[in-house]
Short mmCIF file of the C-alpha atoms (twelve columns), coordinates in Angstrom:
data_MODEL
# 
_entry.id   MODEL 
# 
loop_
_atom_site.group_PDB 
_atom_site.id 
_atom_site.type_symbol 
_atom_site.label_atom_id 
_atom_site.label_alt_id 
_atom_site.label_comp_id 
_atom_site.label_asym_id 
_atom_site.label_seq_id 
_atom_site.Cartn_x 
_atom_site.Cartn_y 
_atom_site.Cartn_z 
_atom_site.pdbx_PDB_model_num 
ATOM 1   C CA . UNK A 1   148.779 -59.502 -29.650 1 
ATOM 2   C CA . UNK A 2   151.722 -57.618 -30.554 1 
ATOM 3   C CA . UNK A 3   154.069 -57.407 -33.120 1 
ATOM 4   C CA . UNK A 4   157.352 -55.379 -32.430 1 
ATOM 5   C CA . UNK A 5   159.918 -54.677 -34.955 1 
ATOM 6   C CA . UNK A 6   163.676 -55.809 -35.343 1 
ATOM 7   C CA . UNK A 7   166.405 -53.482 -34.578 1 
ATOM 8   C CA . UNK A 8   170.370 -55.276 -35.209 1 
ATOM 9   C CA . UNK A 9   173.599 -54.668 -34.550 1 
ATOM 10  C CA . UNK A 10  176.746 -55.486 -36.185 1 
ATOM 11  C CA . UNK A 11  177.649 -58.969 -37.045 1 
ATOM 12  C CA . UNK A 12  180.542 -60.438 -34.648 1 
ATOM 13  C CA . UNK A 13  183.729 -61.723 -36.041 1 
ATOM 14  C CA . UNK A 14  183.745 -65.479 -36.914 1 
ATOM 15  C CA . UNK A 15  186.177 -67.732 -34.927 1 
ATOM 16  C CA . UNK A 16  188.191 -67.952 -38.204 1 
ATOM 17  C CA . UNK A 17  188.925 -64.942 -38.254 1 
ATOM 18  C CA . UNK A 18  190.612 -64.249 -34.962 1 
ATOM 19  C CA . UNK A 19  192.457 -67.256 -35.678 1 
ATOM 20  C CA . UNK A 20  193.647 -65.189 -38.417 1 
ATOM 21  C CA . UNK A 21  193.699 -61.777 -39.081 1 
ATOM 22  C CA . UNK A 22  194.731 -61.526 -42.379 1 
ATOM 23  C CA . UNK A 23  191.671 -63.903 -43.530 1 
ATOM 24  C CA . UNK A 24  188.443 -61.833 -44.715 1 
ATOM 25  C CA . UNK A 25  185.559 -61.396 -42.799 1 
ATOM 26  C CA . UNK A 26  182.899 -63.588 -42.472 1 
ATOM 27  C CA . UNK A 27  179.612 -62.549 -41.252 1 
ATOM 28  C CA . UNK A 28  178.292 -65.026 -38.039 1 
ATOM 29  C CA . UNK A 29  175.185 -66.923 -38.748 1 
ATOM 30  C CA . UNK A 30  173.954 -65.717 -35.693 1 
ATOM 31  C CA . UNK A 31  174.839 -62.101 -34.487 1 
ATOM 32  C CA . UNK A 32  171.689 -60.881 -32.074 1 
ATOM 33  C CA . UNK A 33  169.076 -61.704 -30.647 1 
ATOM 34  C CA . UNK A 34  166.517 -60.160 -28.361 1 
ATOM 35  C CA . UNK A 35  163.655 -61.823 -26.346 1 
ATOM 36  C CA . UNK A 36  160.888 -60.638 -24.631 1 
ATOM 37  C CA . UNK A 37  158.241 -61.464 -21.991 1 
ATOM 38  C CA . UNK A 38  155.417 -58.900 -22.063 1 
ATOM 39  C CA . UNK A 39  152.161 -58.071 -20.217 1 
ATOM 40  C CA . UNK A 40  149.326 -56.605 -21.469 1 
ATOM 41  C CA . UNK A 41  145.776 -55.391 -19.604 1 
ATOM 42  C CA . UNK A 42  142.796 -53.774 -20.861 1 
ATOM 43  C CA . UNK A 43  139.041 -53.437 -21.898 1 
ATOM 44  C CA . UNK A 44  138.650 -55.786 -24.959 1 
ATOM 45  C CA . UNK A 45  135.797 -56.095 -27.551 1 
ATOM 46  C CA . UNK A 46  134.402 -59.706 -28.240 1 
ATOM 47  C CA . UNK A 47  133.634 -59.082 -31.969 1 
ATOM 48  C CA . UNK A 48  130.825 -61.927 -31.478 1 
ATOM 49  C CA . UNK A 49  128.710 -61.002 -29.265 1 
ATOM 50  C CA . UNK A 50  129.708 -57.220 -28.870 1 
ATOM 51  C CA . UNK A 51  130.749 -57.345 -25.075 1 
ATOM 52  C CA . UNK A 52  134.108 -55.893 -23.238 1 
ATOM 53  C CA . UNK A 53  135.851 -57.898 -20.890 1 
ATOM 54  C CA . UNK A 54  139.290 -56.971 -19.271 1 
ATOM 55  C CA . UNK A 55  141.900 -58.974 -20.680 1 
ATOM 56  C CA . UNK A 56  145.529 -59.993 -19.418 1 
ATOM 57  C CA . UNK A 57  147.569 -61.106 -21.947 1 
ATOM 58  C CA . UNK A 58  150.703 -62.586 -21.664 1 
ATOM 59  C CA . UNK A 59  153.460 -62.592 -25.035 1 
ATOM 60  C CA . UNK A 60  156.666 -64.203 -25.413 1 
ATOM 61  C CA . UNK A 61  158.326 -62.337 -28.267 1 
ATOM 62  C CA . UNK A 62  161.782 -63.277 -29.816 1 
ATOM 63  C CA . UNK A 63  163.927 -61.507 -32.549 1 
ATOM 64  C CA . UNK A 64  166.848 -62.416 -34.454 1 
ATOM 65  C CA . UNK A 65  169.692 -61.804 -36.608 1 
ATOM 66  C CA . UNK A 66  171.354 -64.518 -38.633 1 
ATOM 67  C CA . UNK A 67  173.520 -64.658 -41.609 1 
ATOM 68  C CA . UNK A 68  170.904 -65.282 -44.216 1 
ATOM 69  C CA . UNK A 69  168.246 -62.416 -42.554 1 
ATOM 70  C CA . UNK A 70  166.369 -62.441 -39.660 1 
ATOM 71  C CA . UNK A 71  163.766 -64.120 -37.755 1 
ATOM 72  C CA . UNK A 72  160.890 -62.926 -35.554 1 
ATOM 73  C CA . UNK A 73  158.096 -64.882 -33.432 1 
ATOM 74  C CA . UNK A 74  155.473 -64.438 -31.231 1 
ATOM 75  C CA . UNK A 75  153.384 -66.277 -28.648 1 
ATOM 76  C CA . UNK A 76  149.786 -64.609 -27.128 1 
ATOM 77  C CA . UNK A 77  148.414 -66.478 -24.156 1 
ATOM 78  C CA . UNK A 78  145.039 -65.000 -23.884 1 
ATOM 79  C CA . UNK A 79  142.248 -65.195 -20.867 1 
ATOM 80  C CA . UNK A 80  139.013 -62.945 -20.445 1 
ATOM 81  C CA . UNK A 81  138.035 -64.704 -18.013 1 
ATOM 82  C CA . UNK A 82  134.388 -64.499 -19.312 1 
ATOM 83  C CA . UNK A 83  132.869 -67.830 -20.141 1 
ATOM 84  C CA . UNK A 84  130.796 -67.491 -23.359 1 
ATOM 85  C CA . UNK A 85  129.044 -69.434 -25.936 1 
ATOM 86  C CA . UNK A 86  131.673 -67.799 -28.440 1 
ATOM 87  C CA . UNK A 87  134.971 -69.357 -26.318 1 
ATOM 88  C CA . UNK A 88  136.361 -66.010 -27.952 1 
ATOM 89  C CA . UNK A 89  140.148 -65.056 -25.482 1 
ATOM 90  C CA . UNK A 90  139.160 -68.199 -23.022 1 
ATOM 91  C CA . UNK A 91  142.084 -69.302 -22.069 1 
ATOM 92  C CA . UNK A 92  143.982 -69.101 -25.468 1 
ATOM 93  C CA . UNK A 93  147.465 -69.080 -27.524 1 
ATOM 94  C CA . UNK A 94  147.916 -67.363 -30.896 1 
ATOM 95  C CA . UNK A 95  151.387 -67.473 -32.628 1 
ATOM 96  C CA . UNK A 96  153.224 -65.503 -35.438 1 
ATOM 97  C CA . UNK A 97  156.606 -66.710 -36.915 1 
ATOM 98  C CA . UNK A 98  158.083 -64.664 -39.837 1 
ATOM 99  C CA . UNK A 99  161.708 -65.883 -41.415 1 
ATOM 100 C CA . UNK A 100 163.267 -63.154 -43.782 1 
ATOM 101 C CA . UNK A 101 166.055 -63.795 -46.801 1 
ATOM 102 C CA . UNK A 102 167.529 -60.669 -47.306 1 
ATOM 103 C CA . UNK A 103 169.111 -59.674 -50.575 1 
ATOM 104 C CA . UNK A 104 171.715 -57.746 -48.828 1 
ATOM 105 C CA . UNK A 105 172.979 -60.324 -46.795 1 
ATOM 106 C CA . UNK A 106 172.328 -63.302 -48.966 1 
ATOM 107 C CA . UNK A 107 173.422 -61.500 -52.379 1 
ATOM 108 C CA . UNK A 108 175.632 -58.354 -51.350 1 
ATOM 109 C CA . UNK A 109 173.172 -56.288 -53.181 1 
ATOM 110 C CA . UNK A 110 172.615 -52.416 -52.399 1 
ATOM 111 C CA . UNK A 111 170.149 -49.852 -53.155 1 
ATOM 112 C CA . UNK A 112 170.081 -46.254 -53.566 1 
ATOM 113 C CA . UNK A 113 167.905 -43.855 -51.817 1 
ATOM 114 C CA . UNK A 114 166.088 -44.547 -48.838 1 
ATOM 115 C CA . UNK A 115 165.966 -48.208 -49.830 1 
ATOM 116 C CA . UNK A 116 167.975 -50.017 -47.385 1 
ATOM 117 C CA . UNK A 117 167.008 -54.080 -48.373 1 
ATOM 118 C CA . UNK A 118 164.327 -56.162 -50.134 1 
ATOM 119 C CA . UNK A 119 163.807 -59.787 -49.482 1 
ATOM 120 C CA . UNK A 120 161.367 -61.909 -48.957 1 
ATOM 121 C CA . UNK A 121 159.465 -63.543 -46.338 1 
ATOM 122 C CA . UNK A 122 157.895 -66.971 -45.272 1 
ATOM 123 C CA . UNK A 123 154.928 -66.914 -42.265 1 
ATOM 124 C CA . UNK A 124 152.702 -68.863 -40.381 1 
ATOM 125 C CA . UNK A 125 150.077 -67.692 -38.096 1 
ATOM 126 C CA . UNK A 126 148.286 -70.051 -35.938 1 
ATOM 127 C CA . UNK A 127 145.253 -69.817 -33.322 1 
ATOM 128 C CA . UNK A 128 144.970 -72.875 -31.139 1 
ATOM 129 C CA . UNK A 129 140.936 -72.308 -30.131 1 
ATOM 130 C CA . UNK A 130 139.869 -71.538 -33.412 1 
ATOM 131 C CA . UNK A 131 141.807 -74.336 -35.260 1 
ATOM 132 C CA . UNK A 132 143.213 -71.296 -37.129 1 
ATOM 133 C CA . UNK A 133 146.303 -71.988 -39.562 1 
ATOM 134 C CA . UNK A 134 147.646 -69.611 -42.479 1 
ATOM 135 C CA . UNK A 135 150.924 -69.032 -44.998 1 
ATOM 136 C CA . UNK A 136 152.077 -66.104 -45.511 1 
ATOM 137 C CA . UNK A 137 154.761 -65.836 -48.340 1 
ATOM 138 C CA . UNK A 138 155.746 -62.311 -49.394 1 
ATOM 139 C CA . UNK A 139 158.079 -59.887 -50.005 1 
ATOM 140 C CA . UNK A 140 159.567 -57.517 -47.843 1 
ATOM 141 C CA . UNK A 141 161.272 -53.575 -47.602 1 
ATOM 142 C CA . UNK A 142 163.375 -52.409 -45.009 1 
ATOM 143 C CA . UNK A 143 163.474 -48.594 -45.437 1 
ATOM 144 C CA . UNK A 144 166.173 -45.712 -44.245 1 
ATOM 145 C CA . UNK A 145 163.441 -43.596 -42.009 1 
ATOM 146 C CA . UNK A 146 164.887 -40.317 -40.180 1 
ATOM 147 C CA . UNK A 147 164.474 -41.312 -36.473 1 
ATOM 148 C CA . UNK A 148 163.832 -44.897 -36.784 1 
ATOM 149 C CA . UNK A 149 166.500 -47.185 -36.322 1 
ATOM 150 C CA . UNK A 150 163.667 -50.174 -37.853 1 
ATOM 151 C CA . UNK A 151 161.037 -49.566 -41.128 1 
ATOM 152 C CA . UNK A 152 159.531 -52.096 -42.751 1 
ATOM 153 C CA . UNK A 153 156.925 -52.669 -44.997 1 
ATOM 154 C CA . UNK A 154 155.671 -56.411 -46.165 1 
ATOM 155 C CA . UNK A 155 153.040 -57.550 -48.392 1 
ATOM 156 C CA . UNK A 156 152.072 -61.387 -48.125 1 
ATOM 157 C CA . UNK A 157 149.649 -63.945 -49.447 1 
ATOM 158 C CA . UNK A 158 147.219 -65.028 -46.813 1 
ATOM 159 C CA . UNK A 159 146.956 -69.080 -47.720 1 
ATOM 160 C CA . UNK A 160 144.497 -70.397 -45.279 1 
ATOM 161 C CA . UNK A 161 144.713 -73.844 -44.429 1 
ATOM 162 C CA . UNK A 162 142.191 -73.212 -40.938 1 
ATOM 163 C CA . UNK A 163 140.159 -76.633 -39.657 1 
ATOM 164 C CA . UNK A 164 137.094 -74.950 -38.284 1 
ATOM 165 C CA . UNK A 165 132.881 -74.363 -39.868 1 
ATOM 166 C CA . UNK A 166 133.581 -71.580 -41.729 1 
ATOM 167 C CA . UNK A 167 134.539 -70.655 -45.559 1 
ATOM 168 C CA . UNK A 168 138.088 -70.166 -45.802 1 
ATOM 169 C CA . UNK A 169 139.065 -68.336 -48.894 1 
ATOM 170 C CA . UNK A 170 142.993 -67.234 -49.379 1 
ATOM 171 C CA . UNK A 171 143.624 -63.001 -49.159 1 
ATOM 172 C CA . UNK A 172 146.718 -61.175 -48.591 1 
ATOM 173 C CA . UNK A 173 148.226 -58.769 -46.381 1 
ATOM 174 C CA . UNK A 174 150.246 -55.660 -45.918 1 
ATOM 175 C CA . UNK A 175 151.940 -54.644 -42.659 1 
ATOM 176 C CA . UNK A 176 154.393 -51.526 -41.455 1 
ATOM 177 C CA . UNK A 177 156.219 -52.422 -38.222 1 
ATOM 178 C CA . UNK A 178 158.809 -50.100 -36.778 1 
ATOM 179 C CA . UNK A 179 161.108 -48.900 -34.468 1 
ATOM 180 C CA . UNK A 180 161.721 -45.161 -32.864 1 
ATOM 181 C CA . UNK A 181 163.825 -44.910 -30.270 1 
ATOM 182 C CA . UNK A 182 163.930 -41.515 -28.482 1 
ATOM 183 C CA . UNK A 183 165.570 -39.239 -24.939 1 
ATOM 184 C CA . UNK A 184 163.726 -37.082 -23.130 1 
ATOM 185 C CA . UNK A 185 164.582 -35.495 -20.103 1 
ATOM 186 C CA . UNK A 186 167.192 -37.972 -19.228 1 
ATOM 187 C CA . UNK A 187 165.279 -40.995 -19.815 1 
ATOM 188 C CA . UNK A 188 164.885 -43.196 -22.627 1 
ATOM 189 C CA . UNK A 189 161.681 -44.385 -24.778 1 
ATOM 190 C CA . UNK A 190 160.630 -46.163 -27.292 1 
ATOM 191 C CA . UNK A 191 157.656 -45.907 -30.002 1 
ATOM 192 C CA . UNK A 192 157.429 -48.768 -32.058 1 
ATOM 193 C CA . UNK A 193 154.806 -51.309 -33.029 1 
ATOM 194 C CA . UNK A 194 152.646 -51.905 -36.205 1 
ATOM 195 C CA . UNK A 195 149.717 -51.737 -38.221 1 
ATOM 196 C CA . UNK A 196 148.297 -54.440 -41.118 1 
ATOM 197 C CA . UNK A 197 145.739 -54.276 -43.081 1 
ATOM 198 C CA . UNK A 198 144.130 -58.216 -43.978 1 
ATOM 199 C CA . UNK A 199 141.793 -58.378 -46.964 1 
ATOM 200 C CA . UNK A 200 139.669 -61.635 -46.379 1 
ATOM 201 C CA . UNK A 201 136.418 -59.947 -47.915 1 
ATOM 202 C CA . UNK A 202 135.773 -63.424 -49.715 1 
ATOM 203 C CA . UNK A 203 135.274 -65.433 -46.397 1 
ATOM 204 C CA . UNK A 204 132.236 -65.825 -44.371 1 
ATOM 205 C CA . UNK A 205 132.248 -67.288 -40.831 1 
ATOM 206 C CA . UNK A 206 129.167 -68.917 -39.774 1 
ATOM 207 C CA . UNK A 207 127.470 -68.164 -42.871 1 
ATOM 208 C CA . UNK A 208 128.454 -64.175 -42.540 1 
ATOM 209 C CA . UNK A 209 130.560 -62.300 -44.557 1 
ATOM 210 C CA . UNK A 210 133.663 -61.454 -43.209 1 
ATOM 211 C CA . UNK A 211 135.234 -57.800 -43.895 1 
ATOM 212 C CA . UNK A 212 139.095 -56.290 -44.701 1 
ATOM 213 C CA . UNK A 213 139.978 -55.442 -41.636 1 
ATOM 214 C CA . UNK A 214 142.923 -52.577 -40.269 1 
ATOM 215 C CA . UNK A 215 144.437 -53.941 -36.898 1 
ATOM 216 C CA . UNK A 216 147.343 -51.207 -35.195 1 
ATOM 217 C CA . UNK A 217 148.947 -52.342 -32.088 1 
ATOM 218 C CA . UNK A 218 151.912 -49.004 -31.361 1 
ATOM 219 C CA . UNK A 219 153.426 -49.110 -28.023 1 
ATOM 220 C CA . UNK A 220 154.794 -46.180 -25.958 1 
ATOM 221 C CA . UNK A 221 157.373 -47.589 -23.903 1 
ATOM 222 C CA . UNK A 222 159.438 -45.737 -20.928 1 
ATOM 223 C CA . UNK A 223 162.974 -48.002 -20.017 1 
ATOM 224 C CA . UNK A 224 162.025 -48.025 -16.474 1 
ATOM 225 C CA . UNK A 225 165.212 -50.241 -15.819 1 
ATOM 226 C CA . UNK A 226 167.411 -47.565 -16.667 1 
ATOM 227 C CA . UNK A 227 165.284 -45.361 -14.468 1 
ATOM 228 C CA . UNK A 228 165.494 -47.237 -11.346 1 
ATOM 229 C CA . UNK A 229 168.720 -49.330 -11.480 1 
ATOM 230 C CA . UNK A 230 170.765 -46.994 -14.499 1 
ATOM 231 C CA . UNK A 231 170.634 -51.050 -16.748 1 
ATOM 232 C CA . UNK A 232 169.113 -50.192 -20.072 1 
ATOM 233 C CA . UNK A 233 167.041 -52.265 -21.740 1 
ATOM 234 C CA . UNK A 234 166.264 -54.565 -19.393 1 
ATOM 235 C CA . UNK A 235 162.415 -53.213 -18.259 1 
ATOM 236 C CA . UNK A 236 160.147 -51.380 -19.967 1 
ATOM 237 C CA . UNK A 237 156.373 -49.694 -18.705 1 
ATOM 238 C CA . UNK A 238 154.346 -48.077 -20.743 1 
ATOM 239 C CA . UNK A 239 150.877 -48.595 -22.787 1 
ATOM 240 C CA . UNK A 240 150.287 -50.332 -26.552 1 
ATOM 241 C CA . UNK A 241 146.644 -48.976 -27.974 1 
ATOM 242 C CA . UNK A 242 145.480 -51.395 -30.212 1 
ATOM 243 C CA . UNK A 243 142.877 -50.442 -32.999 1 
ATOM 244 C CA . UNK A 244 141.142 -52.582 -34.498 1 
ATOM 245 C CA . UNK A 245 138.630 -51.375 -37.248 1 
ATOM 246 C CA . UNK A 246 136.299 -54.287 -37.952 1 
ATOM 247 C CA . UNK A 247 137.249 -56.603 -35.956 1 
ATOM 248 C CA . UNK A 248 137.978 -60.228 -36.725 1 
ATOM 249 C CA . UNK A 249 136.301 -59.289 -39.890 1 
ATOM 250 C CA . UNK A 250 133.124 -58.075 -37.968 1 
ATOM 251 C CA . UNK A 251 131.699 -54.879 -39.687 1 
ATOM 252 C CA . UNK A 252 129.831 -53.363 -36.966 1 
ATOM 253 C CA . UNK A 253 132.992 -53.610 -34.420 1 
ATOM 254 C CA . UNK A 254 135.528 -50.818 -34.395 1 
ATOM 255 C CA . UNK A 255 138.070 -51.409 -31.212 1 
ATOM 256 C CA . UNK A 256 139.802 -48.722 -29.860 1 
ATOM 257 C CA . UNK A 257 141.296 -49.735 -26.330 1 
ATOM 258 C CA . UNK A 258 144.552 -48.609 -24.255 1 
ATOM 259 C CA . UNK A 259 146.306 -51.502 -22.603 1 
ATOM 260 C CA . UNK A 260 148.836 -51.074 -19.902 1 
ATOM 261 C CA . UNK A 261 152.454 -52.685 -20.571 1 
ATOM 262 C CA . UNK A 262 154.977 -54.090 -18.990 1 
ATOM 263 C CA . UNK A 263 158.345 -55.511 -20.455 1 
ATOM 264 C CA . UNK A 264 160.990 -57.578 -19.555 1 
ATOM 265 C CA . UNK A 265 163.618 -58.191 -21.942 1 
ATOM 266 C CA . UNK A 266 166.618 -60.831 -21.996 1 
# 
């Protein structure tokens, strides 16, 4: 499970306008785009039954700029290979998909300070063992951070719309994801990642309450690409901790586990 920020470049000239030079600029609706296949392996809690098992995971993450904001997406296939009464990680996909309207784009607006857009923000998150299905409308802040070429800060209803025995009630979210690229030594590295907190205090799963829970996910990447072959951002190696402070809503499971990583990007 990952979520990694969006970092964009400037928007291309339109056709039009080398047709013409005298004619104004028009932004592209579509100016960059990055995508992503990543692995992940390490010691994982099951917050049902309170075991570890080593878990691969394998994410196909896309990100992209367009005229009207940007979009992001991800894909988890999951496998513990641990066959349980729970079916918790056997064998299965989680999603994310976030579209964001930006103000700056969409209405030329600006901001002072370290402001650098608002908009807002339509999600859906989906689990395909669970039957798990949820909205997540919002607003969001992109913010002018020293060292960070991505901020952002969201806050988002949580509109559950799951089909599986437990009771669903809606909660909202707030999440930070960002981006902090950075040279050492001659080599090039990235911090970026994010951390959410879900309030969902009303549900109960099976008859037990459910608590907020705080999930981080930062990853430490090395551009091993540039390393070996001197292409940049083309592989990456490094390790994404993921904490997880009452888990899945499960009060008595804290996760704190390091997972190696490995990136390739297209």
């Amino acid at each position: 499970m990952t979520a990694a920020a969006l970092a964009f470049g400037a928007t291309a000239a339109s056709a039009a306008d080398l047709a013409d030079p005298a004619a104004p600029a028009a932004p592209a609706p579509f100016s960059f785009s990055v995508t992503e296949i990543q692995f992940q392996y390490g010691r994982l809690d099951n917050p049902f039954n309170d075991t570890k098992s080593w878990t691969p995971i394998v994410t196909l993450q896309h990100a992209s700029s367009w005229v009207f904001g940007d979009v992001f997406f991800f894909i988890d296939y999951l496998d513990d290979r641990r066959t349980d009464v729970t079916n918790f990680n056997d064998k299965d996909f989680y999603g994310e998909f976030y579209a964001y309207f930006s103000s700056a784009k969409l209405l030329g607006m600006t901001y002072p300070g370290p402001i650098k857009d608002v908009g807002v923000v339509a999600g859906v998150n989906a689990g395909a063992d669970a039957n798990y299905l949820g909205y997540l409308p919002g607003v969001y802040v992109d913010w002018k951070v020293p060292g960070f070429v991505h901020f952002r800060t969201q806050f988002t209803a949580l509109i559950d719309d799951s089909d599986f025995p437990a009771e669903q009630k809606d909660g909202w979210q707030a999440d930070w994801s960002f981006v902090a690229p950075f040279e050492l030594a001659g080599q090039f590295f990235s911090f970026e990642g994010h951390v959410e907190y879900t309030a969902n205090s009303r549900n109960k799963s099976f008859g037990t309450k459910q608590s907020d829970w705080i999930l981080g996910q930062p990853q430490l990447r090395w551009d091993a690409g540039y390393a070996f072959t001197g292409k940049k951002d083309v592989l990456f190696l490094g390790t994404e901790y993921q904490f997880w402070i009452n888990k899945l809503g499960n009060k008595d499971i804290d996760e704190s586990a390091f997972q190696a990583l490995a990136v390739v990007r297209f």
